[in-house]
mmCIF file with all atom_site columns, C-alpha atoms in Angstrom:
data_model
loop_
_atom_site.group_PDB
_atom_site.id
_atom_site.type_symbol
_atom_site.label_atom_id
_atom_site.label_alt_id
_atom_site.label_comp_id
_atom_site.label_asym_id
_atom_site.label_entity_id
_atom_site.label_seq_id
_atom_site.pdbx_PDB_ins_code
_atom_site.Cartn_x
_atom_site.Cartn_y
_atom_site.Cartn_z
_atom_site.occupancy
_atom_site.B_iso_or_equiv
_atom_site.pdbx_formal_charge
_atom_site.auth_seq_id
_atom_site.auth_comp_id
_atom_site.auth_asym_id
_atom_site.auth_atom_id
_atom_site.pdbx_PDB_model_num
ATOM 1  C CA . MET A 1 1  ? -25.856 -124.002 -46.513 1.00 0.00 ? 1  MET A CA 1
ATOM 2  C CA . ASP A 1 2  ? -21.811 -123.043 -48.907 1.00 0.00 ? 2  ASP A CA 1
ATOM 3  C CA . ALA A 1 3  ? -21.785 -122.207 -52.683 1.00 0.00 ? 3  ALA A CA 1
ATOM 4  C CA . ALA A 1 4  ? -22.354 -125.866 -54.160 1.00 0.00 ? 4  ALA A CA 1
ATOM 5  C CA . GLY A 1 5  ? -25.919 -125.360 -51.989 1.00 0.00 ? 5  GLY A CA 1
ATOM 6  C CA . GLY A 1 6  ? -24.828 -127.972 -49.475 1.00 0.00 ? 6  GLY A CA 1
ATOM 7  C CA . ASP A 1 7  ? -25.791 -127.270 -45.470 1.00 0.00 ? 7  ASP A CA 1
ATOM 8  C CA . GLY A 1 8  ? -24.020 -130.666 -43.819 1.00 0.00 ? 8  GLY A CA 1
ATOM 9  C CA . SER A 1 9  ? -27.166 -132.524 -44.758 1.00 0.00 ? 9  SER A CA 1
ATOM 10 C CA . GLU A 1 10 ? -27.541 -135.154 -46.642 1.00 0.00 ? 10 GLU A CA 1
ATOM 11 C CA . ALA A 1 11 ? -29.406 -133.897 -48.017 1.00 0.00 ? 11 ALA A CA 1
ATOM 12 C CA . GLY A 1 12 ? -27.176 -131.052 -48.548 1.00 0.00 ? 12 GLY A CA 1
ATOM 13 C CA . ARG A 1 13 ? -24.956 -134.125 -49.517 1.00 0.00 ? 13 ARG A CA 1
ATOM 14 C CA . VAL A 1 14 ? -26.964 -134.964 -52.192 1.00 0.00 ? 14 VAL A CA 1
ATOM 15 C CA . ALA A 1 15 ? -27.753 -131.581 -54.223 1.00 0.00 ? 15 ALA A CA 1
ATOM 16 C CA . ALA A 1 16 ? -24.295 -130.936 -54.100 1.00 0.00 ? 16 ALA A CA 1
ATOM 17 C CA . ALA A 1 17 ? -23.551 -134.109 -55.679 1.00 0.00 ? 17 ALA A CA 1
ATOM 18 C CA . VAL A 1 18 ? -26.453 -133.888 -58.075 1.00 0.00 ? 18 VAL A CA 1
ATOM 19 C CA . SER A 1 19 ? -24.985 -129.928 -58.883 1.00 0.00 ? 19 SER A CA 1
ATOM 20 C CA . ARG A 1 20 ? -21.136 -131.300 -60.003 1.00 0.00 ? 20 ARG A CA 1
ATOM 21 C CA . VAL A 1 21 ? -22.730 -133.027 -62.941 1.00 0.00 ? 21 VAL A CA 1
ATOM 22 C CA . ALA A 1 22 ? -21.933 -131.805 -65.943 1.00 0.00 ? 22 ALA A CA 1
ATOM 23 C CA . GLY A 1 23 ? -25.740 -131.055 -67.589 1.00 0.00 ? 23 GLY A CA 1
ATOM 24 C CA . VAL A 1 24 ? -27.465 -129.623 -64.920 1.00 0.00 ? 24 VAL A CA 1
ATOM 25 C CA . SER A 1 25 ? -27.865 -126.007 -64.173 1.00 0.00 ? 25 SER A CA 1
ATOM 26 C CA . ARG A 1 26 ? -29.464 -124.970 -61.707 1.00 0.00 ? 26 ARG A CA 1
ATOM 27 C CA . LEU A 1 27 ? -31.562 -127.710 -59.157 1.00 0.00 ? 27 LEU A CA 1
ATOM 28 C CA . THR A 1 28 ? -35.060 -126.607 -58.978 1.00 0.00 ? 28 THR A CA 1
ATOM 29 C CA . GLY A 1 29 ? -37.836 -127.590 -56.433 1.00 0.00 ? 29 GLY A CA 1
ATOM 30 C CA . ALA A 1 30 ? -40.746 -127.086 -58.827 1.00 0.00 ? 30 ALA A CA 1
ATOM 31 C CA . TRP A 1 31 ? -43.138 -128.852 -56.069 1.00 0.00 ? 31 TRP A CA 1
ATOM 32 C CA . GLY A 1 32 ? -40.724 -128.125 -52.597 1.00 0.00 ? 32 GLY A CA 1
ATOM 33 C CA . ARG A 1 33 ? -37.444 -128.805 -52.089 1.00 0.00 ? 33 ARG A CA 1
ATOM 34 C CA . PRO A 1 34 ? -35.068 -129.448 -54.717 1.00 0.00 ? 34 PRO A CA 1
ATOM 35 C CA . VAL A 1 35 ? -33.743 -132.748 -53.053 1.00 0.00 ? 35 VAL A CA 1
ATOM 36 C CA . ARG A 1 36 ? -36.698 -135.853 -51.629 1.00 0.00 ? 36 ARG A CA 1
ATOM 37 C CA . LEU A 1 37 ? -35.351 -138.053 -49.071 1.00 0.00 ? 37 LEU A CA 1
ATOM 38 C CA . THR A 1 38 ? -37.912 -140.676 -47.895 1.00 0.00 ? 38 THR A CA 1
ATOM 39 C CA . GLU A 1 39 ? -38.373 -144.606 -47.015 1.00 0.00 ? 39 GLU A CA 1
ATOM 40 C CA . GLN A 1 40 ? -40.026 -146.530 -49.350 1.00 0.00 ? 40 GLN A CA 1
ATOM 41 C CA . ALA A 1 41 ? -41.735 -149.785 -47.127 1.00 0.00 ? 41 ALA A CA 1
ATOM 42 C CA . PRO A 1 42 ? -41.523 -152.750 -48.128 1.00 0.00 ? 42 PRO A CA 1
ATOM 43 C CA . VAL A 1 43 ? -44.426 -153.970 -50.637 1.00 0.00 ? 43 VAL A CA 1
ATOM 44 C CA . THR A 1 44 ? -43.385 -157.875 -49.174 1.00 0.00 ? 44 THR A CA 1
ATOM 45 C CA . GLY A 1 45 ? -42.777 -158.882 -45.177 1.00 0.00 ? 45 GLY A CA 1
ATOM 46 C CA . THR A 1 46 ? -39.696 -160.147 -46.567 1.00 0.00 ? 46 THR A CA 1
ATOM 47 C CA . ALA A 1 47 ? -37.915 -157.066 -47.975 1.00 0.00 ? 47 ALA A CA 1
ATOM 48 C CA . LEU A 1 48 ? -36.592 -154.618 -45.275 1.00 0.00 ? 48 LEU A CA 1
ATOM 49 C CA . PRO A 1 49 ? -37.438 -150.997 -45.497 1.00 0.00 ? 49 PRO A CA 1
ATOM 50 C CA . ARG A 1 50 ? -35.488 -149.240 -48.175 1.00 0.00 ? 50 ARG A CA 1
ATOM 51 C CA . ARG A 1 51 ? -34.549 -144.751 -49.151 1.00 0.00 ? 51 ARG A CA 1
ATOM 52 C CA . HIS A 1 52 ? -35.493 -143.266 -51.913 1.00 0.00 ? 52 HIS A CA 1
ATOM 53 C CA . ALA A 1 53 ? -34.222 -139.607 -53.100 1.00 0.00 ? 53 ALA A CA 1
ATOM 54 C CA . ARG A 1 54 ? -35.408 -137.461 -55.490 1.00 0.00 ? 54 ARG A CA 1
ATOM 55 C CA . VAL A 1 55 ? -34.233 -134.629 -57.275 1.00 0.00 ? 55 VAL A CA 1
ATOM 56 C CA . ASP A 1 56 ? -35.711 -131.716 -59.142 1.00 0.00 ? 56 ASP A CA 1
ATOM 57 C CA . LEU A 1 57 ? -32.877 -130.589 -61.462 1.00 0.00 ? 57 LEU A CA 1
ATOM 58 C CA . ALA A 1 58 ? -32.758 -128.177 -64.325 1.00 0.00 ? 58 ALA A CA 1
ATOM 59 C CA . VAL A 1 59 ? -31.071 -129.451 -67.557 1.00 0.00 ? 59 VAL A CA 1
ATOM 60 C CA . ALA A 1 60 ? -28.390 -126.475 -69.450 1.00 0.00 ? 60 ALA A CA 1
ATOM 61 C CA . ALA A 1 61 ? -28.884 -126.182 -73.106 1.00 0.00 ? 61 ALA A CA 1
ATOM 62 C CA . GLY A 1 62 ? -26.596 -127.878 -75.364 1.00 0.00 ? 62 GLY A CA 1
ATOM 63 C CA . PHE A 1 63 ? -27.173 -130.818 -73.195 1.00 0.00 ? 63 PHE A CA 1
ATOM 64 C CA . ARG A 1 64 ? -29.395 -134.777 -73.319 1.00 0.00 ? 64 ARG A CA 1
ATOM 65 C CA . PRO A 1 65 ? -31.807 -134.518 -70.579 1.00 0.00 ? 65 PRO A CA 1
ATOM 66 C CA . LEU A 1 66 ? -31.686 -137.863 -70.998 1.00 0.00 ? 66 LEU A CA 1
ATOM 67 C CA . GLU A 1 67 ? -27.620 -138.500 -70.476 1.00 0.00 ? 67 GLU A CA 1
ATOM 68 C CA . VAL A 1 68 ? -28.097 -135.153 -67.559 1.00 0.00 ? 68 VAL A CA 1
ATOM 69 C CA . ALA A 1 69 ? -30.627 -137.167 -65.423 1.00 0.00 ? 69 ALA A CA 1
ATOM 70 C CA . ARG A 1 70 ? -29.368 -140.424 -65.140 1.00 0.00 ? 70 ARG A CA 1
ATOM 71 C CA . ALA A 1 71 ? -26.059 -139.357 -64.378 1.00 0.00 ? 71 ALA A CA 1
ATOM 72 C CA . ALA A 1 72 ? -27.355 -137.245 -61.394 1.00 0.00 ? 72 ALA A CA 1
ATOM 73 C CA . ARG A 1 73 ? -28.586 -140.172 -60.335 1.00 0.00 ? 73 ARG A CA 1
ATOM 74 C CA . ALA A 1 74 ? -25.709 -142.925 -60.040 1.00 0.00 ? 74 ALA A CA 1
ATOM 75 C CA . ALA A 1 75 ? -24.314 -139.168 -58.291 1.00 0.00 ? 75 ALA A CA 1
ATOM 76 C CA . ALA A 1 76 ? -27.605 -138.651 -55.940 1.00 0.00 ? 76 ALA A CA 1
ATOM 77 C CA . ALA A 1 77 ? -26.864 -142.462 -54.864 1.00 0.00 ? 77 ALA A CA 1
ATOM 78 C CA . GLU A 1 78 ? -23.045 -142.515 -54.798 1.00 0.00 ? 78 GLU A CA 1
ATOM 79 C CA . ALA A 1 79 ? -23.440 -139.573 -52.048 1.00 0.00 ? 79 ALA A CA 1
ATOM 80 C CA . LEU A 1 80 ? -24.888 -141.349 -49.909 1.00 0.00 ? 80 LEU A CA 1
ATOM 81 C CA . PRO A 1 81 ? -23.123 -144.011 -47.884 1.00 0.00 ? 81 PRO A CA 1
ATOM 82 C CA . ASP A 1 82 ? -26.631 -147.000 -48.923 1.00 0.00 ? 82 ASP A CA 1
ATOM 83 C CA . ARG A 1 83 ? -26.486 -145.969 -52.291 1.00 0.00 ? 83 ARG A CA 1
ATOM 84 C CA . PRO A 1 84 ? -31.259 -145.394 -51.929 1.00 0.00 ? 84 PRO A CA 1
ATOM 85 C CA . THR A 1 85 ? -33.133 -145.580 -55.238 1.00 0.00 ? 85 THR A CA 1
ATOM 86 C CA . VAL A 1 86 ? -33.457 -142.076 -57.020 1.00 0.00 ? 86 VAL A CA 1
ATOM 87 C CA . ALA A 1 87 ? -35.661 -140.321 -58.271 1.00 0.00 ? 87 ALA A CA 1
ATOM 88 C CA . VAL A 1 88 ? -33.931 -137.671 -61.153 1.00 0.00 ? 88 VAL A CA 1
ATOM 89 C CA . LEU A 1 89 ? -36.593 -135.568 -62.605 1.00 0.00 ? 89 LEU A CA 1
ATOM 90 C CA . VAL A 1 90 ? -35.981 -133.053 -65.403 1.00 0.00 ? 90 VAL A CA 1
ATOM 91 C CA . THR A 1 91 ? -38.371 -129.448 -64.314 1.00 0.00 ? 91 THR A CA 1
ATOM 92 C CA . ASP A 1 92 ? -36.983 -127.446 -67.076 1.00 0.00 ? 92 ASP A CA 1
ATOM 93 C CA . LEU A 1 93 ? -33.974 -126.336 -70.077 1.00 0.00 ? 93 LEU A CA 1
ATOM 94 C CA . ASP A 1 94 ? -31.696 -123.578 -69.011 1.00 0.00 ? 94 ASP A CA 1
#
C-alpha cells in the first residue's frame, strides 16, 4: 500500500483520491473496509447494471461535513473510468 492509501486496485484508487480531498482526515472503515465497490442490479428489465461505491471517512475539525462529503463523492466517482454512483458515510469528526 502506498502513502496515499492506494494499493493499485480500484478500491485503492478511490481511497487515494478521497484521501486527497480537503477536510478528509482519514478513511475509517467503521463497518469493514473503508471503500466498498459493488454492482447494483437494475430495478427494471431495461436498465443496465451499474457499479456503486461506498466510502467511510472522518472529517477534520474546521470543515463542513456536507461539503467534504460532496467533494469526496465527486473524487471517488472520477477515480474510476465507469464513474460509479457513490455514497459517502461520515463516521467521525476529528
